């Protein structure tokens, strides 16, 4: 086993606020980096990159080499899960993901760990390789999409504007939709457990579309399945912290934290930080929440917002991050500017 860690992110989960706080960025690996584009273009597309452990591991480590974040996040995608469940996914240039028509839950069948594992073995291999190469102060984050968000892609067949197809489906066929969520809970627990066994030290559950639901739907489709995943992971791996990201959940962030048992929540940029300090940071570790567009702009405008976030949330256990992923048009030198600012910050 690995020696006792002195990894700042893991210390924060033990309840120690650090000055400066540790940081990493969602989508820290990706198209804004020329070295990513170079490796990406060497293969047959995005999914091929996710399933090529040598290249995926290299891409995971690229931002760490440049900027020294406190955590690396596995390079993969939330949509490898439907792919491994038997609903093919394709990423077309400039189009985003395109999924085969939803075959129905009975066609997908009971969760079969063996076939699922066969598809995802290269991802686990990436986790092991990254963990081997990571420095002793950098943590490895594994992840999956939350059942609701993954289900939106499975039913809509790709990205959506208004979620009409998935909402109509869920409301008119509630049992079938619950069955889909249950299948995704099984798959996610299995998938995250394997990532832990291969070296992931923290997990994040991405619920990017949690913010389009009313309170009751949020309870049934976001909190219910997430609670079940967290409960089962904590039962088997009590030492591995789980970060939830119910993006744009607004005041429902509080219910989410109280109900799901996550160890931390990632906040999007619409959450006012002084409200968060009072209402959420008293319940769990928080992570966030700079608007990714400020990183596109950089300079003093970015630093003013950064300073505000750090001075209000930096007093209690906190992990600095963005409110959503790094945008492809972000100048890499602005990320260097952000890293330097966070590293030299003190109250
Ligand atoms: O660095 C990291 O954060 C790790 C890798 C990662 C990717 N996607 C790589 C990726 C992670 C954690 C994700 C999560 C993900 N994927 C989410 C949740 C977070 C969020 O952004 O809301 C979602 C909704 C997806 C689904 C997805 N993947 C879409 C809609 C798209 C197309 C849009 C786009 O940004 O291109 C992707 C593709 C994708 N996933 C890319 C990357 C780097 C771009 C692919 C390319 O190189 O062409």
XYZ file of C-alpha atoms and ligand atoms in Angstrom:
395
model
C 0.000 0.000 0.000
C 0.935 3.631 -0.310
C 2.689 5.557 2.465
C 0.694 7.966 4.645
C -0.223 10.926 2.464
C 0.640 14.565 2.932
C -1.654 15.575 0.166
C -3.260 18.959 0.826
C -6.626 17.949 -0.626
C -6.837 14.930 1.659
C -5.874 17.100 4.651
C -8.784 19.417 3.912
C -11.127 16.427 4.127
C -9.785 15.784 7.621
C -11.179 19.200 8.545
C -7.992 21.268 8.277
C -8.440 24.616 6.509
C -5.190 25.335 4.623
C -3.722 28.696 3.662
C -3.517 28.917 0.738
C -6.218 26.362 -0.037
C -5.453 23.475 -2.402
C -6.756 23.805 -5.942
C -7.546 21.948 -9.147
C -9.789 22.868 -12.088
C -12.610 20.955 -13.705
C -11.618 20.158 -17.317
C -8.038 21.092 -16.490
C -6.982 18.688 -19.241
C -8.435 19.564 -22.614
C -8.501 21.588 -25.780
C -7.134 24.854 -24.338
C -3.729 23.102 -24.045
C -1.698 22.724 -27.278
C -0.075 19.554 -25.915
C -3.589 18.067 -25.432
C -4.577 18.866 -29.019
C -1.389 17.254 -30.240
C -2.060 13.945 -28.429
C -5.771 14.040 -29.238
C -5.008 14.319 -32.960
C -2.732 11.304 -32.876
C -5.683 8.889 -32.512
C -9.079 8.102 -33.951
C -11.198 10.497 -31.967
C -12.163 11.358 -28.429
C -13.478 7.993 -27.203
C -10.381 6.302 -28.593
C -8.338 8.684 -26.430
C -10.416 7.777 -23.339
C -9.746 4.084 -24.024
C -5.982 4.437 -24.700
C -4.307 4.239 -21.264
C -0.907 5.514 -22.405
C -2.295 8.665 -24.046
C -5.088 9.202 -21.490
C -2.556 9.002 -18.643
C -0.285 11.486 -20.389
C -3.162 13.902 -20.963
C -4.243 13.575 -17.290
C -0.752 14.649 -16.205
C -0.296 17.535 -18.678
C -1.915 20.273 -16.553
C -0.084 19.017 -13.432
C 3.261 19.370 -15.210
C 2.463 22.905 -16.305
C 0.702 24.299 -13.253
C 1.208 21.901 -10.313
C -2.403 21.540 -9.245
C -3.025 19.648 -5.993
C -5.058 17.008 -7.790
C -5.147 15.276 -11.136
C -8.540 14.178 -12.436
C -8.709 10.986 -14.459
C -9.008 11.803 -18.150
C -12.156 10.102 -19.409
C -15.790 11.118 -19.867
C -19.093 10.557 -18.079
C -20.490 8.991 -21.286
C -18.200 5.953 -21.251
C -20.782 4.501 -18.827
C -23.753 4.331 -21.257
C -21.296 3.079 -23.865
C -20.221 0.227 -21.568
C -23.881 -0.510 -20.745
C -24.572 -1.151 -24.429
C -25.821 2.194 -25.775
C -23.100 3.238 -28.215
C -21.676 6.770 -27.961
C -19.860 8.693 -30.653
C -18.187 12.088 -30.373
C -18.328 13.906 -33.668
C -16.044 16.852 -34.399
C -17.670 20.087 -33.295
C -21.013 18.355 -32.615
C -20.674 17.018 -29.100
C -21.757 13.511 -28.169
C -24.219 11.475 -30.246
C -25.761 8.377 -28.670
C -27.583 5.489 -30.327
C -31.358 5.595 -29.819
C -32.298 4.666 -26.262
C -33.045 0.936 -26.440
C -35.167 0.785 -23.262
C -34.101 -0.531 -19.889
C -35.172 -4.121 -20.524
C -33.040 -4.236 -23.718
C -30.030 -2.943 -21.797
C -30.725 -5.786 -19.354
C -29.679 -6.351 -15.767
C -26.369 -4.790 -14.818
C -23.671 -7.227 -15.928
C -20.360 -6.423 -14.190
C -18.336 -8.630 -16.546
C -19.292 -7.021 -19.862
C -19.200 -3.585 -18.209
C -15.714 -4.283 -16.905
C -14.436 -5.392 -20.318
C -15.288 -2.026 -21.856
C -13.880 -0.012 -18.988
C -10.691 -1.919 -18.286
C -8.575 0.623 -20.226
C -9.970 3.399 -18.004
C -8.912 1.495 -14.870
C -5.500 0.989 -16.465
C -5.253 4.769 -16.929
C -6.054 5.259 -13.227
C -3.255 2.862 -12.196
C -0.706 4.461 -14.504
C -1.506 7.992 -13.383
C -1.348 6.991 -9.727
C 2.102 5.477 -10.249
C 3.438 8.617 -11.877
C 1.869 11.203 -9.603
C 4.082 13.061 -7.121
C 3.580 12.402 -3.421
C 1.660 15.644 -2.810
C -0.836 15.326 -5.635
C -4.100 13.437 -5.182
C -5.893 11.468 -7.894
C -9.593 12.171 -8.432
C -11.840 9.586 -10.057
C -15.318 10.476 -11.291
C -18.592 9.524 -12.892
C -21.676 11.351 -14.081
C -24.653 11.289 -11.719
C -27.542 9.050 -12.850
C -29.825 12.010 -13.717
C -27.238 13.757 -15.907
C -26.172 10.534 -17.654
C -29.844 9.630 -18.200
C -30.430 12.985 -19.943
C -27.822 12.060 -22.569
C -29.183 8.507 -22.917
C -32.775 9.634 -23.489
C -32.099 12.845 -25.437
C -29.470 11.112 -27.590
C -26.940 13.878 -26.895
C -26.764 17.365 -25.435
C -30.055 19.177 -24.934
C -31.360 22.724 -24.639
C -34.617 22.256 -22.777
C -34.642 18.584 -21.677
C -38.166 18.123 -23.059
C -37.561 14.550 -24.245
C -36.092 13.261 -20.999
C -38.586 15.092 -18.775
C -41.556 13.876 -20.800
C -40.165 10.356 -20.639
C -39.509 10.503 -16.893
C -42.907 11.972 -16.050
C -44.963 9.730 -18.308
C -43.045 6.480 -17.654
C -41.963 6.917 -14.034
C -41.295 3.225 -13.392
C -39.175 2.792 -16.515
C -37.241 5.951 -15.607
C -36.645 4.746 -12.042
C -35.377 1.465 -13.500
C -32.925 3.406 -15.647
C -31.720 5.403 -12.635
C -31.319 2.156 -10.657
C -29.258 0.629 -13.459
C -27.055 3.744 -13.468
C -26.670 3.567 -9.673
C -25.424 -0.043 -9.979
C -23.053 0.866 -12.797
C -21.725 3.956 -10.973
C -21.065 2.130 -7.689
C -19.194 -0.588 -9.570
C -17.283 1.896 -11.741
C -16.212 4.178 -8.874
C -15.278 1.206 -6.680
C -12.919 -0.064 -9.396
C -11.402 3.390 -9.765
C -10.672 3.412 -6.019
C -9.106 -0.042 -6.216
C -6.835 1.164 -9.022
C -5.685 4.257 -7.108
C -8.333 7.002 -7.072
C -8.203 8.802 -3.694
C -11.162 11.183 -4.023
C -14.288 10.882 -6.192
C -16.454 13.491 -7.859
C -20.020 12.893 -9.065
C -20.888 15.348 -11.872
C -24.582 16.301 -12.000
C -24.253 19.033 -14.612
C -27.997 19.254 -15.281
C -29.269 19.097 -11.687
C -30.408 22.718 -12.027
C -33.253 22.140 -14.489
C -35.517 20.262 -12.054
C -38.243 21.294 -9.637
C -37.929 20.403 -5.973
C -39.743 17.083 -6.170
C -37.890 15.950 -9.284
C -34.620 17.028 -7.681
C -35.475 14.859 -4.666
C -36.335 11.791 -6.786
C -33.861 11.968 -9.630
C -30.855 13.812 -8.179
C -30.769 13.267 -4.417
C -32.222 9.728 -4.237
C -29.768 8.036 -6.631
C -26.793 10.100 -5.394
C -27.540 9.210 -1.781
C -27.565 5.527 -2.679
C -24.213 5.745 -4.521
C -22.579 7.645 -1.645
C -23.985 5.261 0.987
C -22.680 2.182 -0.796
C -19.254 3.675 -1.479
C -18.870 4.875 2.111
C -19.849 1.422 3.342
C -17.004 -0.256 1.448
C -14.497 2.614 1.227
C -15.086 4.841 4.262
C -11.713 6.572 3.789
C -12.456 7.877 0.273
C -14.148 11.311 0.202
C -16.895 11.979 -2.318
C -17.505 15.417 -3.855
C -20.965 16.073 -5.310
C -21.566 18.655 -8.045
C -25.305 19.342 -8.455
C -24.669 22.244 -10.804
C -27.055 25.201 -10.549
C -29.072 23.631 -7.736
C -29.383 27.028 -6.010
C -30.828 26.774 -2.484
C -31.346 23.026 -3.037
C -27.578 22.675 -2.514
C -28.365 22.678 1.223
C -30.859 19.787 0.959
C -28.419 17.949 -1.295
C -25.629 18.128 1.286
C -27.885 17.140 4.191
C -29.551 14.311 2.315
C -26.860 12.643 0.171
C -24.002 12.383 2.681
C -21.369 13.785 0.300
C -18.123 14.895 1.967
C -17.907 18.039 -0.162
C -19.906 19.980 -2.711
C -18.637 21.757 -5.768
C -20.396 25.095 -6.253
C -21.187 26.697 -9.557
C -20.522 30.417 -9.997
C -24.148 31.439 -9.389
C -23.791 30.650 -5.668
C -23.094 33.781 -3.564
C -20.008 33.022 -1.479
C -21.046 34.712 1.769
C -24.318 32.731 1.711
C -22.303 29.573 1.043
C -19.976 30.326 3.985
C -22.991 30.572 6.322
C -25.315 27.908 4.985
C -23.126 25.239 3.395
C -19.540 25.500 4.611
C -20.830 24.815 8.133
C -22.084 21.429 6.856
C -19.239 20.124 4.684
C -16.124 21.001 2.678
C -16.886 23.304 -0.233
C -15.183 23.614 -3.602
C -15.510 26.347 -6.208
C -16.516 28.658 -7.720
C -14.831 31.119 -10.109
C -16.764 31.796 -13.314
C -14.748 30.044 -16.085
C -15.234 33.121 -18.277
C -13.109 35.104 -15.824
C -10.293 32.698 -16.609
C -10.796 33.445 -20.296
C -10.432 37.167 -19.510
C -7.618 36.878 -16.953
C -5.814 39.901 -15.462
C -7.146 42.166 -12.719
C -10.797 41.376 -13.412
C -10.107 37.715 -12.701
C -7.890 38.463 -9.695
C -10.492 40.651 -8.020
C -13.071 37.870 -8.125
C -10.492 35.307 -7.098
C -9.485 37.384 -4.092
C -13.123 37.727 -3.057
C -13.757 33.989 -3.183
C -10.546 33.110 -1.342
C -11.057 35.636 1.439
C -14.594 34.491 2.168
C -14.320 30.727 1.696
C -10.602 30.310 2.541
C -11.148 30.467 6.310
C -12.774 27.048 6.635
C -12.049 23.751 4.821
C -12.026 24.766 1.164
C -10.765 23.563 -2.217
C -10.447 26.237 -4.878
C -11.908 25.378 -8.301
C -13.989 26.917 -11.074
C -17.802 26.968 -11.119
C -17.708 24.733 -14.223
C -15.059 23.403 -16.613
C -12.171 25.307 -18.243
C -13.438 26.652 -21.592
C -11.594 25.657 -24.788
C -10.775 29.309 -25.647
C -8.971 29.894 -22.331
C -5.428 31.233 -22.838
C -3.051 28.823 -21.045
C -1.112 31.767 -19.567
C -4.221 32.834 -17.656
C -4.252 29.473 -15.902
C -0.623 30.137 -14.892
C -1.708 33.543 -13.595
C -4.514 31.953 -11.571
C -2.217 29.252 -10.152
C 0.348 31.869 -9.055
C -2.364 33.990 -7.434
C -3.875 31.092 -5.480
C -0.436 29.818 -4.390
C 0.652 33.190 -3.027
C -2.654 34.047 -1.396
C -2.942 34.819 2.307
C -5.735 36.627 4.142
O -9.989 17.318 -17.140
C -11.046 16.803 -16.769
O -11.945 17.427 -16.157
C -11.246 15.311 -16.941
C -11.946 14.869 -18.093
C -13.439 15.127 -18.299
C -13.974 15.284 -19.604
N -15.334 15.332 -19.506
C -13.178 15.362 -20.840
C -13.800 15.838 -22.091
C -14.507 15.135 -17.409
C -14.490 15.059 -15.885
C -15.710 15.257 -18.174
C -17.057 15.262 -17.600
C -18.219 15.491 -18.470
N -18.423 15.053 -19.754
C -19.392 16.156 -18.045
C -19.642 16.727 -16.662
C -18.957 18.027 -16.457
C -19.472 19.151 -17.307
O -18.684 19.632 -18.140
O -20.638 19.559 -17.138
C -20.294 16.158 -19.139
C -21.683 16.764 -19.155
C -19.669 15.445 -20.212
C -20.258 15.132 -21.537
C -19.487 15.688 -22.671
N -18.182 15.341 -22.987
C -19.917 16.644 -23.623
C -21.283 17.292 -23.641
C -18.855 16.850 -24.506
C -18.878 17.717 -25.751
C -18.737 19.149 -25.422
C -17.305 19.527 -25.359
O -16.897 20.158 -24.357
O -16.610 19.209 -26.318
C -17.755 16.065 -24.074
C -16.419 15.968 -24.698
C -15.213 16.104 -23.839
N -15.053 15.544 -22.589
C -14.016 16.804 -24.161
C -13.127 16.631 -23.084
C -11.721 17.141 -22.977
C -13.722 17.498 -25.478
C -13.461 16.425 -26.475
C -12.436 16.738 -27.541
O -11.216 16.686 -27.280
O -12.880 16.969 -28.660
